[in-house]
CSV table of C-alpha atoms (C1' of nucleotides) in Angstrom, one decimal:
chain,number,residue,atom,x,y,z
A,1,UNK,CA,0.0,0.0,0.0
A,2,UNK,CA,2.7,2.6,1.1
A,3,UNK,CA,5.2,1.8,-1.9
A,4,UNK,CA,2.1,1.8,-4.3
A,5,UNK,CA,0.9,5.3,-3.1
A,6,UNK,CA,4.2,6.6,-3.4
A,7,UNK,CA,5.3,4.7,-6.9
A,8,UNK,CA,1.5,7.2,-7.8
A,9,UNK,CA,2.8,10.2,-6.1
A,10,UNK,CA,5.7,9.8,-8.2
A,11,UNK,CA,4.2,8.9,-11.4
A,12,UNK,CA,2.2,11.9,-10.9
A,13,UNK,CA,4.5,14.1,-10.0
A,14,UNK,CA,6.5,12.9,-12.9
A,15,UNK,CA,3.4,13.8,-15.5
A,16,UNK,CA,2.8,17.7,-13.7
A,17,UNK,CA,6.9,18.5,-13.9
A,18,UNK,CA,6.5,16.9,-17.8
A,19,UNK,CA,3.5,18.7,-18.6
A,20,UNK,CA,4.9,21.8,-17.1
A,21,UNK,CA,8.1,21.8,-19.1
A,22,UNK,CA,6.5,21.1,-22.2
A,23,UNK,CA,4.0,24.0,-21.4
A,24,UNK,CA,7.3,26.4,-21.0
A,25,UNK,CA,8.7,25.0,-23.9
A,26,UNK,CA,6.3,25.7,-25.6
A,27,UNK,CA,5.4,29.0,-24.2
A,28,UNK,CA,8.9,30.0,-25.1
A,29,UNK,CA,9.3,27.7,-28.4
A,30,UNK,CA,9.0,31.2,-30.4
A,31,UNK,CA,11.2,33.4,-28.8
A,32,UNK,CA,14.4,30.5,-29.1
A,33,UNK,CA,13.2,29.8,-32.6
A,34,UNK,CA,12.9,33.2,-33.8
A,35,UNK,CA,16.6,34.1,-32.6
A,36,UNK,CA,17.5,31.0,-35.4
A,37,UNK,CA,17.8,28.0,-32.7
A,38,UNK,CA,17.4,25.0,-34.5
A,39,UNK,CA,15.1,22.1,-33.3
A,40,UNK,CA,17.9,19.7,-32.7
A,41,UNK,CA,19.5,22.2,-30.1
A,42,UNK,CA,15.9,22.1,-28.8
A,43,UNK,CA,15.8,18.5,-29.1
A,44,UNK,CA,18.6,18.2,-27.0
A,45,UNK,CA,17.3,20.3,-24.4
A,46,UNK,CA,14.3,18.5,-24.1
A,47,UNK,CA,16.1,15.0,-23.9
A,48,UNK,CA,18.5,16.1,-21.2
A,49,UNK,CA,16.0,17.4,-19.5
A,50,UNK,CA,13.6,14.4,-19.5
A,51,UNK,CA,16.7,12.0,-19.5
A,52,UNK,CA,17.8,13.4,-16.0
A,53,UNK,CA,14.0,13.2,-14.7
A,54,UNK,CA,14.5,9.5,-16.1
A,55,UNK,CA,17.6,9.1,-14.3
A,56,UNK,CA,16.2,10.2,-10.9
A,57,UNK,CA,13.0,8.5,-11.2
A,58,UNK,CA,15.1,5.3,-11.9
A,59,UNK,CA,16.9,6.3,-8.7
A,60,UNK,CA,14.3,7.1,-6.7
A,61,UNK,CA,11.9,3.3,-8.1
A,62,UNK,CA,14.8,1.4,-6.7
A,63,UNK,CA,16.0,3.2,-3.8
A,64,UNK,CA,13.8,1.4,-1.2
A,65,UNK,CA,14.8,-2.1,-2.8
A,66,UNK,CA,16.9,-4.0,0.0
A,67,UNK,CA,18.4,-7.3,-0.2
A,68,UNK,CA,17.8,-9.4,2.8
A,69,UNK,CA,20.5,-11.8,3.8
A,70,UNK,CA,20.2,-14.1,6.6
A,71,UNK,CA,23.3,-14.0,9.0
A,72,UNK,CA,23.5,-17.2,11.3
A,73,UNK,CA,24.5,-15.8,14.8
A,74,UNK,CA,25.8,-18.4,17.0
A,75,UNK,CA,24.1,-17.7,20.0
A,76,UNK,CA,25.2,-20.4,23.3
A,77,UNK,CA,21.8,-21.3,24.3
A,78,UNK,CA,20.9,-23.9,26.7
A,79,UNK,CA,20.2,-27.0,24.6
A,80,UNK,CA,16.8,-28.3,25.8
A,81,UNK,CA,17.3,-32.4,26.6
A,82,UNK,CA,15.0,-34.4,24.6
A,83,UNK,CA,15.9,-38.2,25.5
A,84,UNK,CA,16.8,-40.5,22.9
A,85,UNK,CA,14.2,-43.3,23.5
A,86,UNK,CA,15.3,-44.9,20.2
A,87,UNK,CA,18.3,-45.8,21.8
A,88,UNK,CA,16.7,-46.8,25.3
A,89,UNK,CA,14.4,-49.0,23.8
A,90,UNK,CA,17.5,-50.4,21.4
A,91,UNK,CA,19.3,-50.9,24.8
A,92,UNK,CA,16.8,-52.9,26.3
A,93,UNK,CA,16.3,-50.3,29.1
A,94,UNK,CA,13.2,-50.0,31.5
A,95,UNK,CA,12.0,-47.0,32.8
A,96,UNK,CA,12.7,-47.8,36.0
A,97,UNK,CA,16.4,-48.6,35.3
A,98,UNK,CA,16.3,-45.3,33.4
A,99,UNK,CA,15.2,-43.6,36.8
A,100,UNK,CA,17.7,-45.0,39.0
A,101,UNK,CA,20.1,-43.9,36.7
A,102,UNK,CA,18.8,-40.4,37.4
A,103,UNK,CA,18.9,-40.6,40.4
A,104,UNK,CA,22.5,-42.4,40.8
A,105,UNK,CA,23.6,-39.0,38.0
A,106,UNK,CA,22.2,-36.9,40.5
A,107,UNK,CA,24.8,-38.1,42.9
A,108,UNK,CA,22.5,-40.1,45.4
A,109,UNK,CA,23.2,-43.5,47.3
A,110,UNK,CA,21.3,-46.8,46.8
A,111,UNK,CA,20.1,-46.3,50.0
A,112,UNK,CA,18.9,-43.1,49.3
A,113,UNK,CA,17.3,-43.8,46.0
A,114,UNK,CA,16.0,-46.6,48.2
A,115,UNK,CA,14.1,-44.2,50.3
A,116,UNK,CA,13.3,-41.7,47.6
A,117,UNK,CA,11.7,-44.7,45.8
A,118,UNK,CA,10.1,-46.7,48.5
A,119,UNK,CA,11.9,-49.8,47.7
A,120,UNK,CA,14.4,-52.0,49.6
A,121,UNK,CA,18.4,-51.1,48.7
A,122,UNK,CA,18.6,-54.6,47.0
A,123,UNK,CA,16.0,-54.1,44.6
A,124,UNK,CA,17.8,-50.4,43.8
A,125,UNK,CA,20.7,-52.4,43.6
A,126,UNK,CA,19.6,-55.4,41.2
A,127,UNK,CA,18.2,-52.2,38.7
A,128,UNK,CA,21.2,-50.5,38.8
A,129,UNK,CA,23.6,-53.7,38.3
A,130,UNK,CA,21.3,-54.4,35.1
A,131,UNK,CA,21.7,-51.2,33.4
A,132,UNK,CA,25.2,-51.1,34.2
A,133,UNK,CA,25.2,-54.1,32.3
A,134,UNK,CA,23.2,-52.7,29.4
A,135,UNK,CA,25.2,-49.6,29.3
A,136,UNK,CA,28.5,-51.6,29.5
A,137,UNK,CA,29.6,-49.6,32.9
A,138,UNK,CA,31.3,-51.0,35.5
A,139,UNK,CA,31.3,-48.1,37.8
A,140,UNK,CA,27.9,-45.7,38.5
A,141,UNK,CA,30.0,-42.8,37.4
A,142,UNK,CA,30.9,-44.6,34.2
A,143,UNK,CA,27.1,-45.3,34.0
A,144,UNK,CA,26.6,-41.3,34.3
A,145,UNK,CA,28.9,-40.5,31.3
A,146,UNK,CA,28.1,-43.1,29.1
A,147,UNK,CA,23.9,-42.3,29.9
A,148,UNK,CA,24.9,-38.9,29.1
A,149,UNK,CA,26.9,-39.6,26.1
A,150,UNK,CA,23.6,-41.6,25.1
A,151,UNK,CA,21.4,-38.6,25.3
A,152,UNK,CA,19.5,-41.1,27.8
A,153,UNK,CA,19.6,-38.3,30.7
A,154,UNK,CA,20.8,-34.8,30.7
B,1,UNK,CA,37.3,-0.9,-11.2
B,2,UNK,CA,34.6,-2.9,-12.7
B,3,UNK,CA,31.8,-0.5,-11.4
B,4,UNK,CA,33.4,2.0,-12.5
B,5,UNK,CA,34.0,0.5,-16.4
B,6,UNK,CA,30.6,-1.0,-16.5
B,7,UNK,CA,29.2,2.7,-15.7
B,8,UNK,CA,31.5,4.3,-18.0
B,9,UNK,CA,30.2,1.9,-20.6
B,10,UNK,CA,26.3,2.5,-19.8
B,11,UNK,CA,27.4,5.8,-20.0
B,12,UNK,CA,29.2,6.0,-23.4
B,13,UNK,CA,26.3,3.4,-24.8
B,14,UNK,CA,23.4,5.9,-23.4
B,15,UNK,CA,25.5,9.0,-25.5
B,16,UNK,CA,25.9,6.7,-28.6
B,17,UNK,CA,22.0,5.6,-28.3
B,18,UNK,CA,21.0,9.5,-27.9
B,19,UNK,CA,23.2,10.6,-30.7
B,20,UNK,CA,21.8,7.9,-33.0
B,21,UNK,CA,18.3,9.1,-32.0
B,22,UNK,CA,19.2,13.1,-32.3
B,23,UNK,CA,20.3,12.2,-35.8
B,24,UNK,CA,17.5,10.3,-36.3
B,25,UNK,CA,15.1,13.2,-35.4
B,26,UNK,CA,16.5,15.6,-36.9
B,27,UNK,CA,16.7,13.6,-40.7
B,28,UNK,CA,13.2,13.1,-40.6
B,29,UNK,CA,12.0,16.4,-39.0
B,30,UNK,CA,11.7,17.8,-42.4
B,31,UNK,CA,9.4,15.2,-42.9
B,32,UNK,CA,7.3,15.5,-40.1
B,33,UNK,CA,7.6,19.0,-40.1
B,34,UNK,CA,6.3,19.3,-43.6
B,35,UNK,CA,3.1,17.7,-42.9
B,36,UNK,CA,2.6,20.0,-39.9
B,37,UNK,CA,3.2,18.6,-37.3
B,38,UNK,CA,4.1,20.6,-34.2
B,39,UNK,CA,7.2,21.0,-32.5
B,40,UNK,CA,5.3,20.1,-29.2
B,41,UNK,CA,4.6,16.8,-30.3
B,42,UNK,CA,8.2,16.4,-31.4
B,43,UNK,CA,9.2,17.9,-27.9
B,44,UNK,CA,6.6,15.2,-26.1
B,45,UNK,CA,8.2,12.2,-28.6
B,46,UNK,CA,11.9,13.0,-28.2
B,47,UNK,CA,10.8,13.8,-24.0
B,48,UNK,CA,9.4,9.9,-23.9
B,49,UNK,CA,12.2,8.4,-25.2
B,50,UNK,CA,15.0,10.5,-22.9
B,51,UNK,CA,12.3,9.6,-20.2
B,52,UNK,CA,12.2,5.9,-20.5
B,53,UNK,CA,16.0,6.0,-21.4
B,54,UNK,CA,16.4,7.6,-18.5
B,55,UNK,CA,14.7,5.2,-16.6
B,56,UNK,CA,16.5,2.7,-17.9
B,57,UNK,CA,19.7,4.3,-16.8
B,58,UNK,CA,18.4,4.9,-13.3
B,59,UNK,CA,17.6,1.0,-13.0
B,60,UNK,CA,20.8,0.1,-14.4
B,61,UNK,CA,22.8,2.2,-12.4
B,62,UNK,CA,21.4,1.3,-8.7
B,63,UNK,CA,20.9,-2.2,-9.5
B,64,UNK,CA,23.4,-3.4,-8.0
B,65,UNK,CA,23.9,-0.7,-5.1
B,66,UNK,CA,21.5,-2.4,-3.1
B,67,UNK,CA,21.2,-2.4,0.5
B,68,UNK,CA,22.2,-4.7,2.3
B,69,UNK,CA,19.6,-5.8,5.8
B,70,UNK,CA,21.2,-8.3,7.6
B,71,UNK,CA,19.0,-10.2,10.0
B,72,UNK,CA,20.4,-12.2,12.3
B,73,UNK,CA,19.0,-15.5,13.1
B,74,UNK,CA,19.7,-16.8,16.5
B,75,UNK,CA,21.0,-20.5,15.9
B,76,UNK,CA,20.8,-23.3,19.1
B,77,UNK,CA,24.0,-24.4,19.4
B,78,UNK,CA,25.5,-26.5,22.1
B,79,UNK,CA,26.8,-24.1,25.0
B,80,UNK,CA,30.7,-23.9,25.1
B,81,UNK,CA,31.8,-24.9,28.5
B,82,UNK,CA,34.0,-22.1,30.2
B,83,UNK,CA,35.2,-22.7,33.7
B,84,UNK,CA,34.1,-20.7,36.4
B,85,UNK,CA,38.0,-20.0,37.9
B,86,UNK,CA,36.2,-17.7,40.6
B,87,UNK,CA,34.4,-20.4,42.1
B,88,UNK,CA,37.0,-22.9,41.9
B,89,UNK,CA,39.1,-20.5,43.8
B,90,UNK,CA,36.9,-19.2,46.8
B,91,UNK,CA,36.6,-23.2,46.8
B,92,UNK,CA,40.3,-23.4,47.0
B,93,UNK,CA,40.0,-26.0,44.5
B,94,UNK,CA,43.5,-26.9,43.2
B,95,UNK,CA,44.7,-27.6,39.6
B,96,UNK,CA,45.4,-31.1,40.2
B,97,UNK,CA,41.9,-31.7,41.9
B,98,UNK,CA,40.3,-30.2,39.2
B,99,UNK,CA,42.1,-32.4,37.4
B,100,UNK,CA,40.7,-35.9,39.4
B,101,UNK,CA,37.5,-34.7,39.3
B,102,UNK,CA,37.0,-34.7,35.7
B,103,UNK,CA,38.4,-38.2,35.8
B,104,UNK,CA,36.2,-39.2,38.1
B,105,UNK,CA,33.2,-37.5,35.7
B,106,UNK,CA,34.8,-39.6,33.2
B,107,UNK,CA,33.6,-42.5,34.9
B,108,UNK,CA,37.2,-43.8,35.5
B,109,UNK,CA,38.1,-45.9,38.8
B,110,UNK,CA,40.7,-44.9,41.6
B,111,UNK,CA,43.0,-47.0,40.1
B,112,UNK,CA,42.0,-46.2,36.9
B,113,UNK,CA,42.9,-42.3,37.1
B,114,UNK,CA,46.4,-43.5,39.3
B,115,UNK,CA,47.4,-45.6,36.2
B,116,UNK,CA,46.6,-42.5,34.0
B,117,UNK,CA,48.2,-39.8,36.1
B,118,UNK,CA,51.3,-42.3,36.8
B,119,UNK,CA,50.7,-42.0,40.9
B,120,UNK,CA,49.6,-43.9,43.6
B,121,UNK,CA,46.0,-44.8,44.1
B,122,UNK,CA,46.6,-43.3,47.3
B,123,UNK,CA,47.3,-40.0,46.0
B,124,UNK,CA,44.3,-40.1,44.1
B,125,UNK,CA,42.1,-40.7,47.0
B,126,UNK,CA,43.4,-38.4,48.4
B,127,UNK,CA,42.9,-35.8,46.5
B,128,UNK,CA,39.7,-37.3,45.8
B,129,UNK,CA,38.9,-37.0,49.3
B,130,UNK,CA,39.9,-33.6,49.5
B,131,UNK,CA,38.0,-32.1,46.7
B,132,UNK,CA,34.5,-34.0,47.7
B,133,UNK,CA,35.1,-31.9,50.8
B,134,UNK,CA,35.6,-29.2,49.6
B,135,UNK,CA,32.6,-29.7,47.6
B,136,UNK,CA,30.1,-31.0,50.0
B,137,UNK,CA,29.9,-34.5,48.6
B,138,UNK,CA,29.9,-37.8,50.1
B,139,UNK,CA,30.1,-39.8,47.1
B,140,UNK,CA,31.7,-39.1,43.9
B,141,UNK,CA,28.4,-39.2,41.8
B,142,UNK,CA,27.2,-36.0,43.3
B,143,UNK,CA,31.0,-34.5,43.5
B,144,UNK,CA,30.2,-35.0,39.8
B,145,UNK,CA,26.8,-33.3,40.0
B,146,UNK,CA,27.4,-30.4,42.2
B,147,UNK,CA,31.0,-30.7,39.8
B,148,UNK,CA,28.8,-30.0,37.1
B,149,UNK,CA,26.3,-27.0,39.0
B,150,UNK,CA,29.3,-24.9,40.0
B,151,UNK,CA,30.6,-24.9,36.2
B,152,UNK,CA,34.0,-26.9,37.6
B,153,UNK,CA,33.4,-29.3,34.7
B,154,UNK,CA,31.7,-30.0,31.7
C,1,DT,C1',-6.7,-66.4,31.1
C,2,DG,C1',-2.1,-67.1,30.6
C,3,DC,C1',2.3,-65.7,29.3
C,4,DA,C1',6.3,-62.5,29.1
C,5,DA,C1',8.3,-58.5,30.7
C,6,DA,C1',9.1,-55.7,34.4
C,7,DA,C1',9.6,-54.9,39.1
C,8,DT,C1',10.6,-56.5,43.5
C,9,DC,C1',13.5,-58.6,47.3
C,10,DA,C1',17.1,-61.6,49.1
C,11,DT,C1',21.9,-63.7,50.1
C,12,DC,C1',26.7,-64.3,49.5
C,13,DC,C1',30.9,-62.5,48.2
C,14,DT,C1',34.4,-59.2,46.2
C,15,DT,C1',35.8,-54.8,45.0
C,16,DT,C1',35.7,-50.1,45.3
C,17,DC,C1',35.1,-45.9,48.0
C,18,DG,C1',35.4,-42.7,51.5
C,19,DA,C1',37.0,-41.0,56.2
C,20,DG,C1',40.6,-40.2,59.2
C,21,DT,C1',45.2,-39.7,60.2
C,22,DG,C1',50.1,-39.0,59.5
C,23,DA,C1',54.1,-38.0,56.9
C,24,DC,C1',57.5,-36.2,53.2
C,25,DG,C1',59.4,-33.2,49.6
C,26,DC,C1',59.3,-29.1,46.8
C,27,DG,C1',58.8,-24.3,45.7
C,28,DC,C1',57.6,-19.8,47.2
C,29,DT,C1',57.3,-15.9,50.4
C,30,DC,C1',57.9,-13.1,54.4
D,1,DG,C1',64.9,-20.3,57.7
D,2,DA,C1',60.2,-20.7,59.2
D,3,DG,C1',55.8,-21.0,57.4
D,4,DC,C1',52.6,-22.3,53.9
D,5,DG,C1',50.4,-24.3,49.8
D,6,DC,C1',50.6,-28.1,47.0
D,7,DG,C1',51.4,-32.6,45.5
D,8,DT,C1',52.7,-37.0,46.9
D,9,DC,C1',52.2,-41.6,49.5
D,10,DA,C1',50.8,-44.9,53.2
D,11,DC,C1',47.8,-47.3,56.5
D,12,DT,C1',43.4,-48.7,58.6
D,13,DC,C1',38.6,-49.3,58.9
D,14,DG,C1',34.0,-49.2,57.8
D,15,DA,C1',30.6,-48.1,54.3
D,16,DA,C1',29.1,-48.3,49.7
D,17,DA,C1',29.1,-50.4,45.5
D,18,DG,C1',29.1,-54.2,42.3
D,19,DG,C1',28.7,-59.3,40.6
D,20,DA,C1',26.2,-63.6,40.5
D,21,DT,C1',22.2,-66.1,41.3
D,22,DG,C1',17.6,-67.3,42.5
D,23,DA,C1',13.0,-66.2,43.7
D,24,DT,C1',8.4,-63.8,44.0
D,25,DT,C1',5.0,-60.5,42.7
D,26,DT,C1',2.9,-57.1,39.4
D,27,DT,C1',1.5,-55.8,35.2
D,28,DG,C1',0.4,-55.4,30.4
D,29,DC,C1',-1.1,-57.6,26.5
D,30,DA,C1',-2.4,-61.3,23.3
DNA sequence: TGCAAAATCATCCTTTCGAGTGACGCGCTC
DNA sequence: GAGCGCGTCACTCGAAAGGATGATTTTGCA
């Protein structure tokens, strides 16, 4: 809407400064012929004339024109976790094996995640000592990285 | 260099084209002249062409002087781990706890991280020991953890 | 309803950890 | 040169963790 108007206003005010010129022209069209002007140094006026309106109405259609270009910014942003349950499932891994490994990653004992959990030590300890087995981990904190590593927890 | 030839040569084309057209005009003025018509309409004809020339001109000369917007796009990217050496300091954290630490985050054993650092497992419990103190932990899972909150590690 | 997977609990045994304590050498500073 | 921080090593003891194995209950699904 805005660039239409003013491509109009333009247009417009092209065809009054045009209409004008030609209206002094030829108001004055006499006086430079009579004092033996030919037409083609009237020709030329006219064409510089309407060839530098050209020129600045060229300038003036394409002045607003911008190219766009996309600039990636790296930007650190925390990456949101989205758990990789391709891989869980791949691995054979339960979801409650999956929580006591969060809970063993957010450093708590068996006999904690016992508590948390309601259940005895030894049934925190059989679920543990299975997906140690199914991660390949022989140590909880080797369990940690490798869950990490696995996109299993955050 | 090349802006500057490929204007020169827009310029020295529009001469040659309003030359050509000049001389044009003015071998069949006679002509047109002859069977009366005015010297506005010639004015309004030879005005067109400069116009549109001119036009042409314009566009050719700001077509490629365009400006440039850059947007920037904000792009996830996984957050680049800097170490917070003011914590590990009003910690009194040394460099070579530090350095156990992330072994232990690595999942490696006691013995494990004495064979890689070429000391005694008793060095590295000790230091071990030291730094889960200095830390709050009781276990090295949530050394790890709270490791990991206080930006001591990766 | 019946089966398979999952969850639960247990027992025995070994390994690993963690706490506590003490000590030694080295480099730096006051 | 005394003091201090840091790294090193040793020893003991108890707690925690891990491996192996077997068993029971719950649950979801065919």
């Amino acid at each position: 809407m805005f660039v239409e108007s003013g491509m109009r206003k333009h247009a417009l005010l092209y065809g009054l400064i045009a209409g004008v010129l030609i209206a002094v022209l030829k108001a004055i069209e006499y006086r430079w012929l009579v004092i033996e002007y030919s037409v083609e140094i009237y020709g030329s006026l006219v064409a510089s004339v309407f060839a530098g309106l050209g020129i600045w109405l060229g300038l003036r259609l394409t002045r607003h024109k911008q190219r766009v270009v996309v600039r990636e910014v790296r930007v650190s942003v925390p990456v949101d976790f989205v758990r990789d349950q391709v891989k869980q499932e791949s691995l054979g891994i339960t979801p409650r094996e999956l929580e006591i490994l969060e809970l063993i990653a957010a450093g708590l004992s068996n006999k904690g995640i016992a508590a948390r959990l309601h259940v005895s030590e030894n049934t925190v300890k059989t679920h543990s000592s299975r997906v140690f087995d199914k991660l390949g981990a022989r140590r909880r904190t080797q369990a940690v990285q490798l869950g990490r590593e696995l996109r299993l927890i955050p």
